[in-house]
XYZ file of C-alpha atoms in Angstrom:
688
model
C -29.169 -109.767 146.752
C -24.779 -108.451 146.753
C -26.296 -105.085 146.445
C -27.907 -105.315 149.909
C -25.061 -107.442 151.446
C -23.156 -104.480 150.938
C -25.463 -101.922 152.694
C -25.751 -104.326 155.006
C -22.108 -104.341 155.716
C -21.769 -100.484 155.581
C -24.741 -100.450 158.344
C -22.684 -102.529 160.575
C -19.061 -100.447 159.402
C -20.214 -96.928 160.016
C -20.739 -97.456 163.723
C -17.409 -99.496 164.092
C -15.851 -96.576 162.325
C -17.535 -94.140 165.108
C -16.132 -96.137 167.949
C -12.760 -96.310 166.639
C -12.267 -92.701 166.080
C -13.746 -91.708 169.128
C -11.833 -94.052 171.050
C -8.932 -92.877 168.410
C -9.461 -89.228 169.850
C -10.271 -89.939 173.446
C -7.226 -91.943 173.349
C -4.377 -89.994 171.766
C -5.518 -86.593 170.822
C -7.189 -85.530 174.271
C -4.417 -87.425 176.357
C -1.593 -86.014 174.528
C 0.250 -84.190 177.720
C 0.006 -87.792 178.844
C 2.075 -89.294 175.317
C 3.867 -85.547 175.258
C 5.250 -86.304 178.591
C 5.895 -90.102 179.156
C 9.810 -89.350 179.218
C 10.125 -86.485 180.789
C 12.883 -86.684 183.684
C 10.657 -85.177 187.400
C 12.455 -82.817 189.545
C 10.568 -82.376 192.505
C 10.874 -78.754 194.245
C 12.608 -81.047 197.908
C 15.578 -81.539 195.157
C 15.558 -77.678 194.063
C 17.021 -75.031 195.567
C 13.733 -73.007 196.816
C 11.571 -70.342 199.035
C 8.478 -69.545 200.183
C 8.193 -65.492 200.941
C 4.338 -63.509 202.375
C 3.321 -66.772 204.537
C 3.458 -67.900 207.529
C 4.950 -71.966 207.732
C 2.185 -74.290 210.500
C 4.564 -77.602 208.965
C 3.623 -80.807 207.290
C 3.699 -78.562 203.751
C 0.289 -75.931 205.321
C 1.283 -72.210 205.038
C -0.893 -68.941 206.171
C -0.751 -66.405 203.554
C 0.120 -63.411 204.719
C -0.677 -60.244 202.647
C -3.109 -62.192 200.080
C -0.334 -63.738 197.282
C 2.366 -66.594 198.027
C 5.041 -66.215 196.398
C 7.897 -69.229 195.474
C 10.832 -69.152 194.501
C 13.039 -71.799 192.036
C 16.123 -71.582 191.467
C 18.734 -73.620 189.856
C 16.957 -75.935 187.542
C 19.464 -75.408 184.914
C 17.359 -77.413 181.944
C 14.089 -77.348 179.162
C 10.793 -76.551 181.629
C 7.995 -78.759 180.266
C 5.634 -78.233 182.504
C 5.179 -77.507 185.840
C 2.645 -79.312 188.697
C 1.324 -77.587 191.280
C -0.070 -79.858 194.119
C -1.802 -76.955 196.073
C -5.102 -77.369 198.006
C -6.344 -75.250 200.433
C -8.209 -77.106 202.733
C -10.031 -74.277 205.109
C -11.986 -72.884 201.909
C -15.760 -72.772 201.832
C -18.433 -73.249 199.063
C -19.427 -69.606 198.921
C -22.929 -68.675 197.283
C -22.249 -66.325 193.859
C -18.754 -66.767 194.079
C -15.998 -69.350 192.502
C -14.989 -71.236 195.497
C -11.582 -73.935 195.513
C -9.649 -71.611 192.656
C -6.090 -70.529 193.377
C -4.672 -68.069 190.783
C -0.977 -68.530 189.658
C 1.401 -66.325 188.173
C 4.513 -67.256 186.428
C 7.783 -65.804 185.822
C 10.758 -67.007 184.751
C 14.850 -66.825 183.903
C 15.530 -68.524 180.422
C 17.792 -67.889 177.767
C 15.877 -65.095 176.120
C 16.501 -62.982 179.268
C 18.367 -63.485 182.376
C 16.528 -60.508 184.314
C 12.734 -62.554 184.103
C 9.480 -61.972 182.492
C 5.658 -62.900 183.059
C 4.926 -66.432 181.129
C 1.437 -66.081 181.915
C -1.304 -66.445 184.366
C -3.678 -69.617 184.713
C -6.851 -70.365 187.420
C -6.529 -73.574 188.889
C -9.088 -75.499 190.797
C -7.805 -77.607 194.051
C -10.463 -80.410 193.322
C -9.747 -80.560 189.209
C -6.296 -82.089 188.965
C -6.163 -81.841 185.799
C -5.611 -77.539 186.119
C -3.030 -77.551 187.650
C -0.322 -77.967 185.116
C 1.215 -75.134 183.971
C 3.057 -75.429 180.073
C 5.631 -72.546 179.914
C 6.619 -72.893 176.947
C 10.315 -71.188 177.332
C 13.370 -70.166 175.481
C 15.852 -72.952 175.880
C 17.318 -73.519 179.643
C 15.611 -71.927 182.579
C 17.301 -71.352 184.925
C 14.744 -69.671 187.790
C 11.308 -69.887 188.302
C 9.096 -67.250 190.386
C 5.394 -67.950 191.159
C 2.462 -65.795 192.882
C 0.151 -67.838 194.086
C -3.430 -66.511 195.030
C -5.928 -67.667 196.958
C -9.159 -67.184 196.371
C -11.889 -66.758 199.589
C -8.924 -68.924 201.988
C -5.514 -67.820 203.799
C -4.385 -71.521 204.349
C -2.868 -73.330 201.637
C -1.503 -77.018 201.722
C 1.559 -77.167 199.501
C 2.202 -81.421 198.755
C 4.381 -80.685 196.175
C 5.395 -78.708 193.160
C 6.898 -80.613 190.284
C 8.770 -79.602 187.019
C 8.658 -81.888 184.325
C 6.160 -83.724 185.602
C 4.388 -86.738 184.057
C 0.614 -86.592 183.454
C -1.388 -89.963 184.157
C -3.299 -91.155 181.378
C -6.864 -90.533 181.966
C -9.624 -92.227 179.936
C -13.075 -90.219 180.910
C -16.052 -91.885 180.037
C -18.191 -88.788 179.728
C -15.424 -87.399 177.439
C -15.895 -90.421 175.605
C -19.194 -90.111 175.455
C -19.467 -86.639 174.167
C -16.967 -87.516 172.059
C -18.699 -90.459 170.737
C -22.309 -88.213 170.476
C -20.358 -85.297 168.534
C -18.698 -87.954 165.836
C -22.306 -89.714 165.181
C -23.716 -86.454 164.416
C -20.889 -85.958 161.826
C -20.974 -88.959 160.494
C -24.936 -88.413 160.327
C -24.281 -85.993 158.090
C -22.299 -87.684 155.396
C -24.130 -87.713 152.026
C -24.816 -91.422 152.347
C -26.487 -91.289 155.542
C -29.806 -91.903 156.165
C -30.822 -88.698 157.221
C -30.438 -87.295 153.354
C -32.298 -90.498 152.059
C -35.653 -90.814 154.252
C -38.008 -87.582 154.348
C -39.975 -85.558 157.328
C -43.353 -87.723 156.939
C -43.224 -91.203 157.541
C -41.616 -91.629 161.262
C -39.877 -94.599 161.462
C -38.127 -96.459 164.029
C -34.952 -95.242 163.512
C -36.368 -91.060 163.253
C -38.265 -91.734 166.455
C -35.475 -93.018 167.769
C -33.015 -90.419 166.537
C -35.533 -87.738 168.276
C -35.701 -89.853 171.717
C -31.837 -90.033 171.503
C -31.406 -86.482 171.296
C -34.283 -85.357 173.509
C -32.860 -87.046 176.580
C -29.153 -85.784 175.248
C -31.080 -82.477 175.551
C -32.601 -83.468 179.558
C -29.595 -84.680 180.448
C -27.544 -81.957 179.515
C -29.513 -79.521 180.839
C -29.863 -81.295 184.292
C -26.254 -81.315 184.913
C -25.525 -77.691 184.347
C -28.489 -76.646 186.464
C -28.710 -79.255 189.013
C -24.846 -78.610 190.100
C -25.539 -74.666 190.816
C -25.170 -74.401 194.312
C -26.256 -71.164 193.993
C -29.506 -72.104 192.881
C -30.003 -74.031 196.507
C -29.818 -70.439 198.156
C -31.512 -68.476 195.331
C -34.446 -67.771 197.318
C -34.500 -65.053 199.904
C -31.324 -64.276 198.861
C -32.196 -62.445 194.963
C -35.375 -60.796 193.541
C -38.659 -63.676 194.000
C -41.386 -62.005 192.039
C -43.451 -65.562 191.558
C -43.336 -66.401 194.792
C -44.365 -63.084 196.556
C -47.298 -62.979 194.076
C -48.664 -66.469 194.805
C -48.354 -65.418 198.627
C -50.389 -62.236 197.868
C -53.126 -64.213 195.013
C -53.512 -67.172 197.631
C -54.575 -64.554 200.758
C -56.852 -63.392 198.384
C -55.156 -59.969 197.264
C -53.648 -58.889 193.939
C -50.659 -56.412 195.088
C -47.820 -58.274 196.953
C -47.875 -58.104 200.886
C -44.864 -55.697 201.903
C -46.395 -52.583 202.425
C -44.080 -49.308 200.666
C -42.680 -47.246 202.780
C -43.645 -43.844 204.107
C -41.271 -42.008 202.462
C -42.255 -43.794 199.242
C -45.307 -42.827 199.686
C -44.736 -39.511 200.387
C -42.608 -39.059 197.145
C -44.054 -36.612 194.714
C -42.518 -38.361 191.154
C -41.461 -42.586 193.543
C -40.652 -43.200 189.852
C -37.263 -41.192 189.451
C -34.460 -43.455 190.923
C -32.069 -41.052 190.991
C -34.078 -38.465 193.942
C -35.524 -42.168 195.523
C -31.368 -43.098 195.388
C -30.497 -39.433 196.929
C -33.217 -39.332 199.813
C -32.374 -42.710 200.506
C -35.842 -44.025 200.138
C -36.467 -48.079 200.743
C -38.504 -49.767 198.533
C -38.894 -53.291 196.729
C -36.991 -53.629 193.581
C -38.153 -53.610 190.286
C -42.028 -53.994 191.282
C -44.603 -51.962 190.121
C -45.509 -49.468 192.422
C -49.227 -47.863 191.985
C -51.166 -45.869 194.246
C -49.554 -46.904 197.586
C -49.255 -50.873 196.548
C -46.584 -53.132 195.316
C -47.792 -55.327 192.275
C -45.992 -57.921 189.737
C -45.090 -56.781 186.244
C -44.656 -59.958 185.073
C -47.185 -62.012 183.292
C -49.718 -63.596 185.789
C -50.089 -67.015 183.968
C -46.927 -68.615 185.227
C -47.765 -67.688 188.577
C -51.478 -69.173 188.296
C -49.889 -72.194 186.460
C -46.912 -73.316 188.961
C -46.236 -71.346 191.639
C -49.348 -70.619 193.059
C -50.629 -74.576 192.883
C -47.246 -75.557 194.524
C -47.329 -73.222 197.751
C -50.806 -73.774 198.010
C -50.314 -77.498 198.605
C -46.950 -77.474 200.317
C -46.852 -73.609 201.740
C -43.304 -73.549 200.057
C -41.735 -71.645 197.003
C -41.156 -73.174 193.932
C -37.651 -72.930 192.816
C -37.590 -71.107 189.294
C -35.354 -73.281 188.257
C -37.093 -76.232 188.033
C -39.720 -73.996 186.188
C -36.836 -73.253 183.688
C -36.355 -76.626 183.087
C -39.876 -77.701 182.171
C -40.729 -75.429 180.026
C -37.685 -75.677 178.054
C -38.195 -79.139 177.486
C -41.474 -78.842 176.351
C -40.202 -75.946 174.199
C -37.655 -78.450 172.661
C -40.789 -80.640 171.925
C -42.117 -77.964 170.035
C -39.810 -76.723 168.118
C -39.495 -80.637 167.315
C -43.200 -80.778 165.934
C -43.490 -77.591 165.067
C -40.354 -77.887 162.351
C -41.784 -81.330 160.837
C -45.240 -79.603 160.369
C -43.586 -76.735 159.008
C -41.770 -79.116 156.263
C -45.037 -80.798 155.454
C -46.946 -77.989 154.603
C -44.183 -76.147 152.735
C -41.500 -78.533 151.179
C -42.662 -82.570 152.299
C -39.858 -83.494 150.419
C -36.923 -82.129 152.618
C -34.469 -85.393 153.697
C -35.000 -85.892 157.580
C -31.548 -84.579 158.516
C -32.899 -81.122 158.053
C -35.785 -81.561 160.440
C -32.883 -82.929 163.051
C -30.596 -79.857 162.360
C -32.661 -77.789 162.378
C -34.419 -78.550 165.081
C -31.669 -78.705 167.308
C -30.205 -75.692 165.809
C -33.691 -73.489 166.816
C -33.793 -75.377 170.492
C -30.497 -73.998 171.259
C -30.271 -70.424 169.377
C -33.986 -69.461 170.789
C -31.298 -69.300 174.307
C -32.478 -71.785 176.181
C -28.636 -72.154 177.090
C -28.590 -68.518 178.811
C -32.305 -69.158 180.261
C -30.704 -72.365 181.999
C -27.784 -71.030 183.061
C -29.482 -67.842 184.565
C -32.784 -69.170 185.825
C -34.104 -66.268 187.336
C -37.599 -64.695 186.900
C -36.660 -62.203 184.368
C -36.710 -65.485 182.298
C -39.776 -67.505 182.827
C -42.674 -65.350 181.168
C -40.043 -64.840 177.951
C -40.105 -68.720 178.365
C -43.458 -68.967 178.887
C -44.518 -66.816 175.524
C -42.062 -68.990 173.593
C -43.284 -72.005 174.468
C -46.715 -70.954 174.133
C -46.335 -69.451 170.746
C -44.645 -72.614 169.383
C -47.343 -75.130 170.243
C -50.024 -72.390 169.484
C -48.516 -72.499 165.894
C -48.475 -75.887 165.657
C -51.718 -76.551 166.643
C -52.984 -74.547 164.198
C -51.046 -75.632 161.462
C -52.376 -78.848 162.083
C -56.037 -77.742 162.168
C -55.516 -77.361 159.062
C -57.072 -80.603 156.642
C -56.322 -78.907 152.946
C -57.211 -82.171 151.219
C -60.772 -82.421 152.365
C -60.917 -78.371 152.828
C -61.556 -78.589 156.535
C -60.660 -77.227 160.133
C -60.391 -79.899 163.016
C -61.745 -77.182 165.716
C -60.907 -78.797 168.852
C -57.018 -77.981 167.474
C -57.980 -74.602 166.273
C -59.202 -74.209 169.794
C -56.361 -75.243 171.650
C -54.009 -73.748 169.349
C -56.029 -69.996 169.873
C -55.649 -71.375 173.757
C -51.800 -71.551 173.456
C -51.624 -68.717 171.910
C -54.315 -66.529 173.739
C -52.085 -67.556 176.897
C -48.620 -65.420 175.609
C -51.070 -62.669 176.557
C -50.936 -63.293 180.473
C -47.177 -63.893 180.209
C -45.641 -61.627 177.460
C -48.022 -59.021 175.764
C -46.033 -57.969 173.340
C -45.582 -61.553 171.794
C -49.466 -61.461 171.177
C -48.527 -60.208 168.021
C -47.980 -63.306 166.618
C -51.821 -63.966 166.495
C -51.949 -62.306 163.381
C -49.838 -65.645 161.642
C -54.099 -66.886 162.082
C -54.990 -65.022 158.811
C -51.900 -66.250 157.030
C -52.701 -69.764 158.288
C -56.640 -69.415 157.789
C -56.953 -66.670 155.778
C -58.369 -68.883 152.545
C -61.286 -70.138 154.778
C -62.792 -66.719 154.970
C -64.094 -67.506 151.630
C -66.641 -69.376 151.507
C -67.395 -72.310 149.003
C -69.436 -75.247 148.349
C -67.162 -77.333 150.628
C -66.364 -74.198 153.266
C -70.065 -72.868 153.755
C -71.166 -69.279 156.000
C -72.043 -72.125 158.613
C -68.278 -73.610 158.893
C -66.507 -69.900 158.813
C -68.778 -68.932 161.505
C -67.739 -72.073 163.585
C -63.854 -71.918 162.988
C -64.324 -68.077 163.937
C -65.985 -69.172 167.330
C -63.604 -71.858 168.146
C -60.506 -69.434 167.132
C -61.429 -66.116 168.920
C -63.347 -67.385 172.218
C -59.818 -68.625 173.795
C -58.600 -65.088 173.661
C -62.208 -64.338 175.175
C -61.883 -66.827 177.874
C -58.250 -65.833 179.041
C -58.410 -62.046 177.602
C -60.792 -60.893 179.929
C -59.800 -62.207 183.365
C -56.586 -60.797 182.531
C -57.831 -56.812 181.615
C -59.528 -57.514 184.877
C -56.627 -58.602 187.046
C -55.064 -55.493 184.749
C -57.877 -53.144 185.926
C -57.550 -53.861 189.653
C -53.783 -53.387 189.982
C -53.861 -50.099 187.568
C -56.971 -48.816 186.957
C -56.950 -49.736 183.410
C -57.577 -52.666 181.199
C -54.705 -52.999 178.878
C -51.743 -51.421 181.744
C -49.552 -54.511 182.132
C -47.618 -52.963 184.985
C -43.955 -52.078 183.174
C -44.946 -48.719 182.794
C -44.723 -48.199 187.250
C -41.968 -49.897 187.572
C -38.698 -49.127 190.167
C -35.717 -49.719 188.569
C -32.853 -47.679 187.617
C -34.781 -45.609 184.964
C -38.377 -43.660 184.989
C -40.483 -45.789 182.818
C -43.726 -43.686 182.697
C -41.220 -40.959 180.329
C -40.204 -43.661 178.041
C -40.717 -42.085 174.370
C -39.294 -43.465 170.799
C -35.349 -42.384 169.559
C -34.544 -43.208 165.843
C -31.078 -43.204 167.149
C -32.130 -46.116 170.259
C -33.739 -48.186 167.234
C -30.989 -48.492 165.484
C -28.419 -49.297 168.406
C -30.856 -51.712 169.381
C -31.162 -53.155 165.877
C -27.316 -53.874 165.584
C -26.943 -54.980 169.537
C -29.361 -57.397 168.858
C -28.919 -58.754 165.343
C -26.010 -57.717 163.990
C -23.213 -57.237 166.548
C -20.579 -60.157 165.723
C -19.743 -62.011 168.599
C -15.908 -62.303 170.264
C -14.603 -65.790 170.331
C -11.090 -66.931 171.846
C -9.475 -70.257 171.345
C -9.940 -72.340 174.641
C -13.003 -73.289 176.640
C -15.262 -71.530 176.587
C -14.689 -69.715 173.449
C -17.837 -67.235 173.451
C -17.325 -64.305 175.379
C -19.747 -61.494 177.119
C -19.225 -58.229 174.678
C -19.611 -55.180 176.773
C -22.464 -52.912 176.032
C -21.222 -48.594 174.427
C -23.829 -46.153 173.973
C -21.644 -43.810 172.192
C -22.543 -44.802 168.785
C -25.772 -44.349 167.933
C -27.725 -43.059 170.481
C -27.207 -39.686 172.563
C -29.288 -40.681 175.674
C -29.524 -43.121 178.179
C -30.472 -46.798 177.013
C -30.837 -49.679 179.413
C -28.338 -52.037 177.927
C -26.754 -55.425 179.535
C -23.580 -56.992 178.125
C -24.413 -59.598 174.916
C -23.208 -62.229 173.084
C -23.769 -61.193 169.608
C -26.137 -60.184 167.459
C -29.157 -63.309 166.870
C -27.576 -62.809 162.864
C -24.159 -63.074 163.556
C -24.418 -65.835 165.834
C -26.666 -67.731 163.735
C -25.430 -67.319 160.438
C -28.064 -68.798 158.275
C -30.627 -66.570 159.590
C -28.692 -63.920 156.911
C -30.999 -66.437 154.545
C -33.842 -63.990 154.980
C -32.417 -61.420 153.128
C -32.706 -63.699 150.097
C -37.054 -63.450 150.626
C -37.470 -60.785 147.836
C -35.531 -62.225 145.166
C -36.213 -66.250 145.972
C -40.278 -65.057 145.673
C -38.948 -64.221 141.416
C -37.477 -67.534 140.969
C -40.245 -69.393 141.961
C -40.517 -68.731 146.116
C -44.840 -69.597 146.723
C -46.582 -66.613 147.406
C -48.125 -68.153 150.582
C -44.707 -69.409 151.835
C -42.934 -65.703 151.294
C -45.976 -64.331 152.864
C -45.416 -66.753 156.347
C -41.824 -66.437 156.522
C -42.651 -62.172 155.881
C -45.428 -61.814 158.701
C -42.927 -63.446 161.180
C -39.942 -61.356 159.660
C -42.558 -57.876 160.639
C -44.008 -58.952 163.800
C -40.223 -60.196 164.930
C -39.100 -56.049 164.329
C -41.975 -54.887 165.467
C -41.173 -56.639 168.599
C -37.749 -55.531 168.693
C -39.434 -51.910 168.409
C -41.210 -52.633 171.157
C -38.572 -54.088 173.775
C -36.271 -51.220 172.828
C -38.540 -48.206 173.297
C -39.790 -50.240 176.610
C -37.361 -51.551 177.987
C -34.002 -51.268 176.086
C -31.257 -53.947 175.329
C -30.619 -57.764 176.862
C -29.661 -60.512 175.402
C -32.643 -62.466 176.858
C -35.079 -59.866 175.059
C -33.948 -62.196 171.444
C -36.281 -65.011 173.135
C -39.319 -62.272 171.929
C -38.493 -63.090 168.671
C -35.804 -64.988 168.024
C -38.091 -68.432 167.052
C -39.786 -67.137 164.273
C -37.025 -65.370 162.978
C -35.503 -69.043 162.337
C -38.861 -69.958 161.300
C -39.051 -67.396 158.571
C -35.255 -68.466 157.863
C -36.447 -72.065 157.462
C -39.040 -71.743 155.068
C -36.369 -69.887 153.041
C -33.462 -72.288 153.187
C -35.813 -75.209 152.243
C -36.601 -73.892 148.880
C -32.663 -72.876 149.009
C -32.320 -76.745 149.350
C -35.157 -78.297 146.937
C -34.066 -75.921 144.373
C -29.982 -77.024 144.596
C -31.532 -80.555 143.873
C -29.351 -81.309 140.693
C -27.303 -78.058 140.470
C -23.940 -78.585 139.742
C -22.524 -77.947 142.947
C -24.966 -79.383 144.691
C -23.430 -80.696 147.775
C -20.741 -78.359 148.283
C -23.714 -75.715 148.152
C -25.407 -77.977 150.589
C -22.457 -78.486 153.034
C -22.192 -74.558 152.974
C -25.615 -74.291 154.527
C -25.268 -77.146 157.126
C -21.941 -75.628 158.643
C -23.720 -72.478 159.409
C -25.961 -74.728 161.141
C -23.326 -76.659 163.248
C -21.692 -73.782 163.924
C -24.642 -71.672 165.520
C -25.441 -74.811 167.462
C -21.451 -74.628 168.741
C -21.821 -71.139 169.667
C -24.989 -71.594 171.260
C -23.890 -74.496 173.336
C -21.193 -72.542 174.583
C -23.604 -70.155 176.016
C -24.295 -72.925 178.773
C -20.331 -72.653 180.382
C -19.970 -68.965 179.335
C -18.670 -66.184 182.141
C -22.025 -64.166 182.258
C -23.189 -61.661 184.873
C -25.577 -63.421 186.698
C -25.504 -66.816 188.319
C -22.953 -68.405 185.570
C -21.075 -71.889 186.150
C -18.139 -71.129 187.240
C -20.224 -69.335 189.973
C -23.129 -71.772 190.411
C -20.691 -74.908 190.829
C -16.588 -73.939 190.064
C -15.588 -77.428 190.472
C -17.918 -78.854 187.831
C -16.991 -76.037 185.716
C -13.686 -76.435 185.841
C -13.771 -80.217 184.868
C -15.557 -79.493 181.937
C -12.892 -77.149 181.058
C -10.235 -79.674 181.176
C -12.356 -81.931 179.383
C -12.698 -79.809 176.752
C -9.001 -78.166 176.144
C -6.825 -80.422 174.739
C -3.524 -78.665 175.231
């Protein structure tokens, strides 16, 4: 009874401690500037000798910037400068599509005890609507005599200067959104404790606590992606300003044709080689960018299935075009749920004794690590067929795995059929990912051998339900290809009008090595301030001695998700007890992933979104290895210390991929889509 009372007491004590720690972090740590500035003596610019340059004074604090930069000279300070508060706005700024809005660049120079000549301190961007960004913390040497500021307003020529305060007192702010975020993080870390129910419960029995855990995670995920996506003002104006293949394909299909309604220009049709990009540019030929051109018509080379599922029905019912962002959000949620149920089934099949906590953290890591943050922030049509194929793949594999009733040695034909239907649907989205269908031989290989419990009739019936969906979807897709390109197996990428001639691509070992490095092993670039990660510029000089299409990356998949390196332990673990079936499952996933990597590099090049073609497979393969390691560590000398290392690799992966929601990127980043929201989040995240 005493033991039970202690457990109940501890159960109530942990949430109280979590709330207190969260409050402490919000009140003390994230408001450290308030406590630091409590006793500062404020100096207003009106109390000092100052002058403005490069502007025309209209009175009442309004200034017109003549040469893009406003200069502010402040003299006779004679005290230690802790901070500078710029109460400045840009009243004439307007919301710009595809550009930062409301930001001001401030360059600070100072004369202090270190240098009477003055030197540059640092540059900072502030947002006129986010008060927390208007503070400069120069950290000067001793007392300062002179301050000089260069203020560059973005997208406007008018500045309203309400006040400039030296050594300003920072107000106390209790941000409920930040407190909620802190509470979520602290709760998550508390659940990772050794004596948490996360590590005492298994994944098999779904108790109310477990259901609430995943329901909460799903709600947080949906709220997060909606916050990022709905706040992007540029997405409202996306259609008509950018690339819209699925909307144009919906119009064409609704009109009863497979070619787009746009007619190619006479100049393009007259070209001997219309796929020569430089020749098209040299001759100033008008053409539709990134569409397949064949036999005098334009076609969409992206998989047709997303159009048939989403865009065409919406257009047929409303005669309006469905925004890409809504499709991305819907499929992202389905993918996240698919990851959850698939990982649980993987654990049930291979390691049923693994703790509930490992299922949770694997699900979070896989959902965020499979490029979902990138797809949500970059909701353009290039990502839609990849995400659709990812979604169908995880659900297809789940249906296949749940179809196997091993205890009775029988198959659930409905689940076999549904799984094959999902896997066949991949062909209509991202054709190269159809290779994951070979997992059927791994999952159902034992049923190819008949015996008393599984006779030839059952075997034949199983084959029918497994193969029929491929004919059901494959034949229409093949006919669709033939109608467009006179070939059942040509999907159109070969005839794409892009920056290089895709009709003459060939295999190059140098390109493959570069692709392997960029996609899997390139080390990411990290910073100490929000958003902590940045894009890496590409470089074609080290392996490849020819042209290869390359976009900037955030880092290699393995280096951004360190637990993936566990895959290299697969051969040695096979010798130390890893079951043949488990190793075969992981090995096939790795092999298919490598083949798809080679195809991507050869046919298209290097892009962060292409990681989505196989990242989920590498994650699943790594979970097989990590599950075995976790089980083998049971009772080891430094068991929990080594398990902490595994958990740390997951936490680092989750943090890195979360930051991609906010990282500066080459298209539609949050700081462009919703500048105020970006700087608001930045001010909440940065303590210093």
